[in-house]
Tab-separated table of C-alpha atoms and ligand atoms in Angstrom:
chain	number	residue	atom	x	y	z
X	1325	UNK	CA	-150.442	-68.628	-158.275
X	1326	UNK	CA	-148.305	-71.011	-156.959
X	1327	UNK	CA	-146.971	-71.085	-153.164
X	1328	UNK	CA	-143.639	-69.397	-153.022
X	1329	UNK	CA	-140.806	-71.189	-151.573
X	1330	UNK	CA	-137.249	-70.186	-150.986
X	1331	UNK	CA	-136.291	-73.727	-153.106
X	1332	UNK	CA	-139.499	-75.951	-155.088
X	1333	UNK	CA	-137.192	-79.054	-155.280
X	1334	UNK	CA	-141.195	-80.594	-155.814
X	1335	UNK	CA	-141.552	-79.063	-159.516
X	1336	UNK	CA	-138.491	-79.670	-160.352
X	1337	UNK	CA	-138.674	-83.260	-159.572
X	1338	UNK	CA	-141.922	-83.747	-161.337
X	1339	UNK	CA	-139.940	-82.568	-164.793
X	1340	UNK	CA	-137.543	-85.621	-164.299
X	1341	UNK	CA	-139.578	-88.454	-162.428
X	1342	UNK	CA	-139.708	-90.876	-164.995
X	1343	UNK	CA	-136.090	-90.809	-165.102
X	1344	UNK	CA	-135.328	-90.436	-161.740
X	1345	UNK	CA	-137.872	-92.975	-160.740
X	1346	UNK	CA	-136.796	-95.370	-162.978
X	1347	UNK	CA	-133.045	-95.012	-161.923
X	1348	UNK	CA	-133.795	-95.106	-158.427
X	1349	UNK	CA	-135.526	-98.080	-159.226
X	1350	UNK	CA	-132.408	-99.640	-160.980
X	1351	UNK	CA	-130.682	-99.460	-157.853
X	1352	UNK	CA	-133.250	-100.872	-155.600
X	1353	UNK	CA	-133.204	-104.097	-157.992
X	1354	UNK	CA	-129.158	-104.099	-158.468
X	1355	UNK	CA	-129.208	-103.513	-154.382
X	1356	UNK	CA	-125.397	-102.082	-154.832
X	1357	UNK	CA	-126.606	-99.252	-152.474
X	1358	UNK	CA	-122.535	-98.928	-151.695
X	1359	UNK	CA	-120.134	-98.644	-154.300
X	1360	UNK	CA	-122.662	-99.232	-156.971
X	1361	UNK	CA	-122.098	-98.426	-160.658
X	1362	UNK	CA	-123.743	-94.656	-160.914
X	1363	UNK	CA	-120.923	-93.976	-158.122
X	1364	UNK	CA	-117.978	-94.220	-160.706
X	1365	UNK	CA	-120.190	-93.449	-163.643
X	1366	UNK	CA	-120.794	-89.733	-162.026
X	1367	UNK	CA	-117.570	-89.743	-160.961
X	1368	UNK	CA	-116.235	-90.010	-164.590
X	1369	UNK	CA	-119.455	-87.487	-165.970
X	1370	UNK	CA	-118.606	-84.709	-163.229
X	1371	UNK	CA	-114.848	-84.786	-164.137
X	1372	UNK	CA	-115.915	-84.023	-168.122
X	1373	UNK	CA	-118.488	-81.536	-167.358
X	1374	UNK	CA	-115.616	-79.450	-165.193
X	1375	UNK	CA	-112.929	-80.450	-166.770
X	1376	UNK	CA	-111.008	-81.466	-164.072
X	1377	UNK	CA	-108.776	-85.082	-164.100
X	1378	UNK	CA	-109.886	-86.555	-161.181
X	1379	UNK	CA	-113.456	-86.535	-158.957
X	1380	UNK	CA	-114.189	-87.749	-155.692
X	1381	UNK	CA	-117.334	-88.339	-154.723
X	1382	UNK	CA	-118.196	-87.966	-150.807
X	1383	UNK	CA	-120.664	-87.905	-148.207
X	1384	UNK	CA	-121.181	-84.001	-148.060
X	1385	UNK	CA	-119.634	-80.666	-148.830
X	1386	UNK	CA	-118.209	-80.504	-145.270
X	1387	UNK	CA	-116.652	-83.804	-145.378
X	1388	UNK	CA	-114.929	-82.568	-148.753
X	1389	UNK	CA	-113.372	-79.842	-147.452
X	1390	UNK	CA	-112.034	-82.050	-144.507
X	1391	UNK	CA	-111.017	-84.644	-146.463
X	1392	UNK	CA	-108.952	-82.075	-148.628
X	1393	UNK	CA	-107.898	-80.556	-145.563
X	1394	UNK	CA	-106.592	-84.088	-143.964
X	1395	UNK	CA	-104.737	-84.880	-147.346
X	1396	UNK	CA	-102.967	-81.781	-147.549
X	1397	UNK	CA	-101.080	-83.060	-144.425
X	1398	UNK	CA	-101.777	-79.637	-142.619
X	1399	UNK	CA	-101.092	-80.229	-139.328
X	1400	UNK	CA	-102.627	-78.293	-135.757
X	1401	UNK	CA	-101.197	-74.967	-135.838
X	1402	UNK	CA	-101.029	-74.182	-139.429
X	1403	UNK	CA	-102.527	-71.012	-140.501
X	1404	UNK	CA	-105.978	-71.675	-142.921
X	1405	UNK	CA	-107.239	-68.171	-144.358
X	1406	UNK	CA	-110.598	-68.072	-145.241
X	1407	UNK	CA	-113.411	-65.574	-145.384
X	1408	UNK	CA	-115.688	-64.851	-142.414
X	1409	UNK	CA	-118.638	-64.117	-144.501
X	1410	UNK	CA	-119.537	-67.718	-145.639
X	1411	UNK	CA	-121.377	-70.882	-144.222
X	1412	UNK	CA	-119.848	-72.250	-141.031
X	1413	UNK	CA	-118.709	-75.439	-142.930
X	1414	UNK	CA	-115.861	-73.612	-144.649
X	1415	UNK	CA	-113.994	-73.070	-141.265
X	1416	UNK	CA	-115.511	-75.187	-138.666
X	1417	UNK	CA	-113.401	-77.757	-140.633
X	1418	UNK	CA	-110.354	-76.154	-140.121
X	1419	UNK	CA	-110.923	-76.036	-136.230
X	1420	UNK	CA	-112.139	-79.689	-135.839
X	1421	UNK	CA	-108.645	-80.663	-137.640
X	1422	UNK	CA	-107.250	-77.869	-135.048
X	1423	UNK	CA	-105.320	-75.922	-137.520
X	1424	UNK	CA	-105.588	-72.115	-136.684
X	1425	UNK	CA	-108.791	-70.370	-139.094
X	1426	UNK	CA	-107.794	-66.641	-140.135
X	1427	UNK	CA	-110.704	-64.858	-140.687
X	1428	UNK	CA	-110.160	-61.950	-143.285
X	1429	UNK	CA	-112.256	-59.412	-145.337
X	1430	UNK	CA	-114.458	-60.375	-148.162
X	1431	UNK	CA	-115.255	-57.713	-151.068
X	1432	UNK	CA	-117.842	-55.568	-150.589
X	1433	UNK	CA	-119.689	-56.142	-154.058
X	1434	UNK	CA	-118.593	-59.673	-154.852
X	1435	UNK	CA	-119.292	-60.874	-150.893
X	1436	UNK	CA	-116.079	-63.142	-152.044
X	1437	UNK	CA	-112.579	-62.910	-150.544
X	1438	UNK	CA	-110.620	-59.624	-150.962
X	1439	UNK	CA	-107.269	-60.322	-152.005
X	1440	UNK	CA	-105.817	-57.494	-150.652
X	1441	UNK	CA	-106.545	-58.193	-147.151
X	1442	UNK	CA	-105.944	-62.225	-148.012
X	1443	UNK	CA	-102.119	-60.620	-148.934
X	1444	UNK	CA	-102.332	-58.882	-145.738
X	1445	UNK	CA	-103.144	-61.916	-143.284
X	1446	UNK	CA	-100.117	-64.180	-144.557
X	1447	UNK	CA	-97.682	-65.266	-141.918
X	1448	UNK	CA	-94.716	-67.860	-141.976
X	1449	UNK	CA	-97.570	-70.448	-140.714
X	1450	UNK	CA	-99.771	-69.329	-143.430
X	1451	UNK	CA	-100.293	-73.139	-145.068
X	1452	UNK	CA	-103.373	-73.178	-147.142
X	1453	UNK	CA	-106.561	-70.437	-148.312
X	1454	UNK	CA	-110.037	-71.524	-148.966
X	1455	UNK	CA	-112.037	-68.944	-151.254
X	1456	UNK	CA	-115.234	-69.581	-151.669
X	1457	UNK	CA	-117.310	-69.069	-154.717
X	1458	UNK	CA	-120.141	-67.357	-152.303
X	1459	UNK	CA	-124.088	-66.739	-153.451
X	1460	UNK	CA	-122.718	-68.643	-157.336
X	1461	UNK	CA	-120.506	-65.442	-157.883
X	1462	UNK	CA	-116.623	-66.524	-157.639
X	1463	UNK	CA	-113.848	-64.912	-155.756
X	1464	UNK	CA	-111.218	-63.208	-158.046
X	1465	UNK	CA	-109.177	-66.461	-158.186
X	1466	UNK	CA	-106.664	-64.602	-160.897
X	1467	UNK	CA	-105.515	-62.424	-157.459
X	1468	UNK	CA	-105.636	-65.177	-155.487
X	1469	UNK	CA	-103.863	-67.566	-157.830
X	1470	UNK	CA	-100.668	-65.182	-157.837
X	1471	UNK	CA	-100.849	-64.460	-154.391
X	1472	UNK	CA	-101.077	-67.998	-153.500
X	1473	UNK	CA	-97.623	-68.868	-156.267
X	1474	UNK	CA	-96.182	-66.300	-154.754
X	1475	UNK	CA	-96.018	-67.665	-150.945
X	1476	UNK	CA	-96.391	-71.382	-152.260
X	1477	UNK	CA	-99.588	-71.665	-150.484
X	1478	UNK	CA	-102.277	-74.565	-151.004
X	1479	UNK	CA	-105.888	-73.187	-152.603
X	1480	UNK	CA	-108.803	-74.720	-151.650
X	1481	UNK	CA	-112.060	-73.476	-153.703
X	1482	UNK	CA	-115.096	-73.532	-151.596
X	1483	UNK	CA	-117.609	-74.565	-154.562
X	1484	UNK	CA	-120.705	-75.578	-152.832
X	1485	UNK	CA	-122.454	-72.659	-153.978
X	1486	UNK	CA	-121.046	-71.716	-157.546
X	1487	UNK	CA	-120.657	-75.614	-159.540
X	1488	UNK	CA	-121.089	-75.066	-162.919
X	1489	UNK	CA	-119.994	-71.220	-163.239
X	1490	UNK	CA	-117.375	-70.556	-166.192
X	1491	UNK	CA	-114.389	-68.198	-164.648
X	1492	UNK	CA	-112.133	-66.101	-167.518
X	1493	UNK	CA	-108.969	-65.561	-167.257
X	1494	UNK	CA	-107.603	-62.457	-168.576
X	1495	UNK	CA	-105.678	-64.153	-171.117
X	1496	UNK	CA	-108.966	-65.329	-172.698
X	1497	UNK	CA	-108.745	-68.988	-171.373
X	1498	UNK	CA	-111.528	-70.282	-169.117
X	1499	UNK	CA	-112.019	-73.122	-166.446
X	1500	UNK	CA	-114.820	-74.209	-164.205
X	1501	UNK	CA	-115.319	-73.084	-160.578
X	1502	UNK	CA	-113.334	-75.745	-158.525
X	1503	UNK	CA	-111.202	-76.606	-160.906
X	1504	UNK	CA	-108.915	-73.429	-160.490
X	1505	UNK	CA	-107.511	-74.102	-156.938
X	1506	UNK	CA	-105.025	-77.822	-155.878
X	1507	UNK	CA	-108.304	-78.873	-154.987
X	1508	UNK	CA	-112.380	-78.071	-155.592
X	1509	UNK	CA	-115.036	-79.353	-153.258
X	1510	UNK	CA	-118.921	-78.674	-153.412
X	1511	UNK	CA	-121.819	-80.545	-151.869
X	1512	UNK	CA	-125.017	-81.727	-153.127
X	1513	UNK	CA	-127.456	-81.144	-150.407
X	1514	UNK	CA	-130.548	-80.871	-151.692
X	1515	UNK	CA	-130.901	-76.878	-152.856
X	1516	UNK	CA	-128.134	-76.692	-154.333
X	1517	UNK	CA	-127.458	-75.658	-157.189
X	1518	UNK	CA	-126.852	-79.567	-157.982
X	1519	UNK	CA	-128.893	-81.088	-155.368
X	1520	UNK	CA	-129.483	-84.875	-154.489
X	1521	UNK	CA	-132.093	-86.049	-152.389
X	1522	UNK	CA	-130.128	-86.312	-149.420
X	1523	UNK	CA	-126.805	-85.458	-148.835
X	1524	UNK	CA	-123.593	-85.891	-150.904
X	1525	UNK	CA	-120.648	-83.806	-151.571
X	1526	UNK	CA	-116.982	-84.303	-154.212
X	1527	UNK	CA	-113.272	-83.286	-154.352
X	1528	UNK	CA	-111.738	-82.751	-157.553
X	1529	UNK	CA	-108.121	-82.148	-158.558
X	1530	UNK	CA	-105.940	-82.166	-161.306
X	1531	UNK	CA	-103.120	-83.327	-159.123
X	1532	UNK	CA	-102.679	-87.575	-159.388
X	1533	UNK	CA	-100.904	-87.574	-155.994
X	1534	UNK	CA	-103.226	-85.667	-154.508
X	1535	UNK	CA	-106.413	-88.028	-155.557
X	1536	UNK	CA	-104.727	-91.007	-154.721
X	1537	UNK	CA	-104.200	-89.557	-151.114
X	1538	UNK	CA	-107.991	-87.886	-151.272
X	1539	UNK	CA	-109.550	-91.170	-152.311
X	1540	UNK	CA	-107.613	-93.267	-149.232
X	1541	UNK	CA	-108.793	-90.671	-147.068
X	1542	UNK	CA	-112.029	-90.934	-148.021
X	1543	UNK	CA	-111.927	-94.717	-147.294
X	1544	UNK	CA	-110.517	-94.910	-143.953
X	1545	UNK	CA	-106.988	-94.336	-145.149
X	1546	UNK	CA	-106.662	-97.723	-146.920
X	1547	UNK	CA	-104.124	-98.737	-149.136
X	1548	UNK	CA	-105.613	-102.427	-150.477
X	1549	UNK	CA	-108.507	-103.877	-148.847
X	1550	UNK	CA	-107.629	-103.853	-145.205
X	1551	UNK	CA	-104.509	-102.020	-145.213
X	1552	UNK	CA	-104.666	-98.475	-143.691
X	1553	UNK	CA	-101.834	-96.447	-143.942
X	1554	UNK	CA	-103.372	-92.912	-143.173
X	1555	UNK	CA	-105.904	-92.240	-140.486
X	1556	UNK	CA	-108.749	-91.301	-142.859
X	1557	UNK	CA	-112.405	-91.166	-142.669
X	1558	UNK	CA	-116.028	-93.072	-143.513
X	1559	UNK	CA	-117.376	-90.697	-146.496
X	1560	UNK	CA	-119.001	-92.414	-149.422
X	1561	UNK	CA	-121.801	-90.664	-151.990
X	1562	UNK	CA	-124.402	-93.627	-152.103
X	1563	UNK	CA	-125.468	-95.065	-154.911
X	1564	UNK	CA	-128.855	-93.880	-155.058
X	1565	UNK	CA	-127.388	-90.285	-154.835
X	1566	UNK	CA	-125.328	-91.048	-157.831
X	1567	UNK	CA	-128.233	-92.376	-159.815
X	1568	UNK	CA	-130.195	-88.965	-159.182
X	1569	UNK	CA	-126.951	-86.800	-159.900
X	1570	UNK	CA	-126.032	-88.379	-163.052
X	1571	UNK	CA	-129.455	-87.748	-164.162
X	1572	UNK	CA	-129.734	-84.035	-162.554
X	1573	UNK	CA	-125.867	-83.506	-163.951
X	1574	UNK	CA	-127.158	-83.257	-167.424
X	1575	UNK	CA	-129.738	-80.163	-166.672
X	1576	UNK	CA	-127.560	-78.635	-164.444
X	1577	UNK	CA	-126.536	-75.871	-167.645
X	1578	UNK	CA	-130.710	-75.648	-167.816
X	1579	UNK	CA	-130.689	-74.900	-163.934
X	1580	UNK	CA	-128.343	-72.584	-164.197
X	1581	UNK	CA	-129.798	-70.745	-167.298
X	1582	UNK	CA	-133.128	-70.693	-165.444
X	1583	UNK	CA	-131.950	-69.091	-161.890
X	1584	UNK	CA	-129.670	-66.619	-163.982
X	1585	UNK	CA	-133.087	-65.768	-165.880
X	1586	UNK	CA	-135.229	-65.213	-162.500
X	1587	UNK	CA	-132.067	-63.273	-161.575
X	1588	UNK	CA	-132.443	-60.639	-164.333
X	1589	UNK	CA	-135.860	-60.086	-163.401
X	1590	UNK	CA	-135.073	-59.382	-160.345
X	1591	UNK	CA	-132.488	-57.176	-161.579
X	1592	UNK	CA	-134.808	-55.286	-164.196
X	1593	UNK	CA	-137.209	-54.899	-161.364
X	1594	UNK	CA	-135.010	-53.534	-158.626
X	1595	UNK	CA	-132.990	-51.592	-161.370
X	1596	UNK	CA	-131.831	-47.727	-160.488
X	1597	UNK	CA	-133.220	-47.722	-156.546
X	1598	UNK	CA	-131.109	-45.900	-154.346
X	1599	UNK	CA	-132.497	-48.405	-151.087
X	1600	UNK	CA	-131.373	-51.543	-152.761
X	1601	UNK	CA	-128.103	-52.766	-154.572
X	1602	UNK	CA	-129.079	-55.903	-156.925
X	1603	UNK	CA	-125.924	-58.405	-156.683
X	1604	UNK	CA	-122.979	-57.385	-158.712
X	1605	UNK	CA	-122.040	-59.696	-161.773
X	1606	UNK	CA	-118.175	-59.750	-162.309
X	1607	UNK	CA	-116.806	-59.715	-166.141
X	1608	UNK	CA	-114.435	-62.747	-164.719
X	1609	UNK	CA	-116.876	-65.051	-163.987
X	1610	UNK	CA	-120.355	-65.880	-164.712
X	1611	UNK	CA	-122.918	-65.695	-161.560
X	1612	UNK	CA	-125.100	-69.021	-161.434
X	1613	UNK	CA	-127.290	-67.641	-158.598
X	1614	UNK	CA	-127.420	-70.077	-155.813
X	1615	UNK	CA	-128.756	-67.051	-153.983
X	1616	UNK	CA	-130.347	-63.987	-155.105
X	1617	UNK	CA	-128.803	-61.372	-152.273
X	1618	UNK	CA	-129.585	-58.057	-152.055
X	1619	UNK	CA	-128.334	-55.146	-150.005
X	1620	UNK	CA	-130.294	-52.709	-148.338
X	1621	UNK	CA	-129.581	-49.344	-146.996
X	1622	UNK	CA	-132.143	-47.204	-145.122
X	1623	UNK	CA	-134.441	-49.942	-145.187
X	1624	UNK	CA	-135.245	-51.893	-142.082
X	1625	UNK	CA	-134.264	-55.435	-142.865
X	1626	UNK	CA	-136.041	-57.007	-140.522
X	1627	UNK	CA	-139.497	-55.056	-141.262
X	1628	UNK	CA	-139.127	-56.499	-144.878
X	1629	UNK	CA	-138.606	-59.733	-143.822
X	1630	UNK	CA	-142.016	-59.625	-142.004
X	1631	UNK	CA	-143.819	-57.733	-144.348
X	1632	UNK	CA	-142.698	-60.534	-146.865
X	1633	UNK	CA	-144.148	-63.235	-144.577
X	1634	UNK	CA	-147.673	-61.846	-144.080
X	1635	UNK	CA	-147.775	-61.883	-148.268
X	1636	UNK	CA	-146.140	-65.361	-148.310
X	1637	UNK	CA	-143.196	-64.663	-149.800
X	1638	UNK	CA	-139.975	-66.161	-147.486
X	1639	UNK	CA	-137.015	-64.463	-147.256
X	1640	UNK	CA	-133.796	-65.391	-145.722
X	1641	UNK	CA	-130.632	-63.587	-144.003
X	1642	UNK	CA	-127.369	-65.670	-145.677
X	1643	UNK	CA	-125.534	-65.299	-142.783
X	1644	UNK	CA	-127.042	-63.289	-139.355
X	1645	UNK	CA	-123.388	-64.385	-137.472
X	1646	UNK	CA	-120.262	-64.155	-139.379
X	1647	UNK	CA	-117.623	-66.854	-139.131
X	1648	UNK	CA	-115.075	-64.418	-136.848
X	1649	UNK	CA	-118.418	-64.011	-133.915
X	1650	UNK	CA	-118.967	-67.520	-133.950
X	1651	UNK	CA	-118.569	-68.825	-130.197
X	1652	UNK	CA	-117.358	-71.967	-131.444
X	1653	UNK	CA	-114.131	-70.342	-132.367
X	1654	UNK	CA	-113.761	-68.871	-128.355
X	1655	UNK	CA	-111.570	-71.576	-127.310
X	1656	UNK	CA	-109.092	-70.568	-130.278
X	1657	UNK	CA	-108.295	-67.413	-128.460
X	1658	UNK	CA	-108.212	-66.032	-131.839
X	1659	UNK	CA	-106.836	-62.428	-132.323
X	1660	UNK	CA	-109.311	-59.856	-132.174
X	1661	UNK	CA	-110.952	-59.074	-135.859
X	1662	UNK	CA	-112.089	-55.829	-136.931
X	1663	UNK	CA	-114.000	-57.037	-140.283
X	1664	UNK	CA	-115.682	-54.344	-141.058
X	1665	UNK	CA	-116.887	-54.862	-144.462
X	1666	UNK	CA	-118.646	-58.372	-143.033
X	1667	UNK	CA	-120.201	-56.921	-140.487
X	1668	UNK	CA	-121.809	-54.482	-142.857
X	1669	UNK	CA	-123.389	-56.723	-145.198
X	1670	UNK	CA	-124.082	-59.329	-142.430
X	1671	UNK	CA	-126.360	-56.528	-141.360
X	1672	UNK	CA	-127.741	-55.274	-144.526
X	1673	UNK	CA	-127.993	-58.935	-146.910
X	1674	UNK	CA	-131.559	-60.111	-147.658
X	1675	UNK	CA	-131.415	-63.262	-150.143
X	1676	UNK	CA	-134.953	-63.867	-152.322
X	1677	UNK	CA	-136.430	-66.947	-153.370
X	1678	UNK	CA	-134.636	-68.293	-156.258
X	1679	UNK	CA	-134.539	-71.814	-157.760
X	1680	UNK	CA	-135.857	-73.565	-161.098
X	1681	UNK	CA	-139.311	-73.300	-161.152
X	1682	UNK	CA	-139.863	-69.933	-160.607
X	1683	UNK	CA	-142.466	-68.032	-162.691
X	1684	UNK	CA	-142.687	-64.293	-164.027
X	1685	UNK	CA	-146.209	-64.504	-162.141
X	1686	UNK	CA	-143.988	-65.018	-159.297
X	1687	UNK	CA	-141.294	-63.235	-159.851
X	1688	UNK	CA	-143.786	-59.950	-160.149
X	1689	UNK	CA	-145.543	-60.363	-157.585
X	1690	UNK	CA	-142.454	-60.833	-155.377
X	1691	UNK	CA	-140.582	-57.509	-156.938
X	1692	UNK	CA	-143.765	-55.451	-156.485
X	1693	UNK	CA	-143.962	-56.191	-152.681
X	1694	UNK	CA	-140.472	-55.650	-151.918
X	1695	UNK	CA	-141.158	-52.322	-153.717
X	1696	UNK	CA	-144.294	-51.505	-151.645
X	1697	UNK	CA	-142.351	-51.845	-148.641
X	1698	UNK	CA	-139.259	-49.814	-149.574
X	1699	UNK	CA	-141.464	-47.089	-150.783
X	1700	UNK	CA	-143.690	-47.011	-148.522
A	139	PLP	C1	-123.484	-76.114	-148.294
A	139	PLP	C2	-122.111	-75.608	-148.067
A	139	PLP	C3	-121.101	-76.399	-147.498
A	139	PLP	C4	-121.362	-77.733	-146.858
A	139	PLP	O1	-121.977	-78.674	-147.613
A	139	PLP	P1	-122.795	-79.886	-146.899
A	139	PLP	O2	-123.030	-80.809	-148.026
A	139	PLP	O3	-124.025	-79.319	-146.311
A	139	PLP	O4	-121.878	-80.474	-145.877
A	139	PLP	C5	-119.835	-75.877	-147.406
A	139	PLP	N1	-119.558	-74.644	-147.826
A	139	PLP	C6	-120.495	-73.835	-148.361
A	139	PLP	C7	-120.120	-72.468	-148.814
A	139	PLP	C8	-121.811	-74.296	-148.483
A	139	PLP	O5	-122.737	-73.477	-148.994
């Protein structure tokens, strides 16, 4: 059997190298490493697959979220509501800007935003709310939506983890994660779910103003060439990223087919066991499994963990410190949080391997040792 790993970006390349190699190549001979062709040419193939009018490529998910941020105009002091439960990136961009993060609950099955507490945490500073699409399952953007048009707030949808996942609206229409929101971001750090080989990230928006503003940002706030009339940033996707994503773009429905297929396993496997609750798949929205996360109850997490690693199998704990007991956030003097519900599954969350490559052989012998342990 094959090692397990948490993410085999190895196999997955070998299924592609003669394209990849030969468009990596093609940039190494046009030497337009800035700026190159691929740059727009993704740009215009992300915005069909999604759906969405305008893309911006960047340098990373976290710079896309800033960027976003910046071109908002929110300025120190506004309120930003976003969950706790979620990668630091999400809101240690709203404290470098120094706008004010609001932490608030996330559901307890989804792991996404609850919109009753988002309702809840709305002030008169209230400015903008970032759900994100967390594990490749996406927050119930229908509640959000109407909560947002009701205070005239500004939605930004975390989609680092969920690209490519259909949401459906009640009224039978359906959109792309990140297209939902006034403005999607996701990154393309390597295991994601549309991973370069390095870093990379993108905006998009349906909103022309708002991409005209996103794309001076982007470029140190210039107007024409060396007129600046924002103060923006330095945040390019190279052109040797593009090259790779254009070419990854088009399996990305394969990808996701493939992760949702190791997912069921898991599923089937872990099906009807009082210790362990398999992740929960909304009707709204189809899960494209960026992680496979589990909860656990009477099972000690951290034993697991280790009996995992003497068989080889990794495991990982998406995230041991929630966003609200960061110490980053101290000098915010931030009002005391009682987040209950994120402090539960930040203690109970166990995330398997899951990627492309992943075979039943695998996949068994994975399930069968995370059985041996529980029942034990
Ligand atoms: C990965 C990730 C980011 C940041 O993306 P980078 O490309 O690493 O900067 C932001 N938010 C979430 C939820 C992520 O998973």
């Amino acid at each position: 059997m094959k090692a397990i790993q948490m993410v085999d970006l190895k196999t997955q390349y070998q299924k592609i190298k003669p394209e990849i190699d030969a468009a990596v190549i093609g940039v190494l001979e046009s030497s337009a490493f800035i700026n190159g062709k691929p740059v727009q040419d993704f740009a215009d193939n992300l915005s069909a697959y999604l759906g969405a009018k305008h893309v911006i490529p960047c340098a990373n998910g976290t710079d896309a979220l800033q960027i976003a941020m910046m071109a908002l105009g929110l300025q120190p002091g506004d309120e930003v509501i976003t969950p706790s439960f979620t990668y630091i990136a999400t809101t240690e961009v709203v404290a470098l800007l120094r706008l004010t993060p609001v932490f608030v609950e996330v559901d307890s099955q989804t792991f996404c935003m609850d919109p009753e507490a988002l309702r809840k945490a709305i002030t008169p500073k209230t400015k903008a709310i970032v759900p994100v699409h967390l594990y490749g399952h996406a927050a119930n953007m229908e509640a959000i939506m109407q909560i947002a048009n009701e205070h005239n707030l500004f939605i930004i949808e975390d989609n680092a983890q969920a690209i490519g996942s259909d949401y459906f609206f009640s009224d039978g229409s359906k959109k792309k994660t990140g297209t939902i929101g006034t403005i999607g971001t996701t990154s393309f750090f390597p295991s994601k779910n549309l991973g370069g080989y390095g870093d990379g990230g993108a905006i998009c928006t349906n909103d022309d103003e708002l991409a005209a503003k996103m794309k001076m940002v982007a470029n140190h706030g210039q107007s024409k060439r060396y007129y600046h009339d924002l103060v923006g940033c330095n945040s390019r996707l190279d052109t040797l990223q593009a090259a790779i994503l254009n070419i990854k773009l088009r399996e990305l429905d394969n990808y996701i087919a493939a992760r949702r297929k190791a997912a069921d396993y898991y599923d089937n496997a872990f099906a009807n066991n009082p210790k362990i609750t398999t992740p929960y798949r909304a009707d709204y929205c189809n899960h494209v499994f960026h992680q496979y996360t589990l909860k656990l109850e009477g099972v000690n997490r951290d034993g697991l963990c280790e009996y995992l690693a003497t068989k080889n199998i990794p495991s990982m704990i998406y995230y041991p410190v929630p966003g609200h007991r960061q110490k980053m956030f101290d000098s915010f003097n931030l009002p005391q949080k009682d987040l209950m519900v994120t402090d539960w599954l930040t203690e109970r969350v166990i995330s398997l391997p899951i990627h492309t490559e992943l075979e039943d052989e695998q996949l068994a012998y994975i399930t069968s040792s995370v059985m041996e342990y529980i029942n034990q």
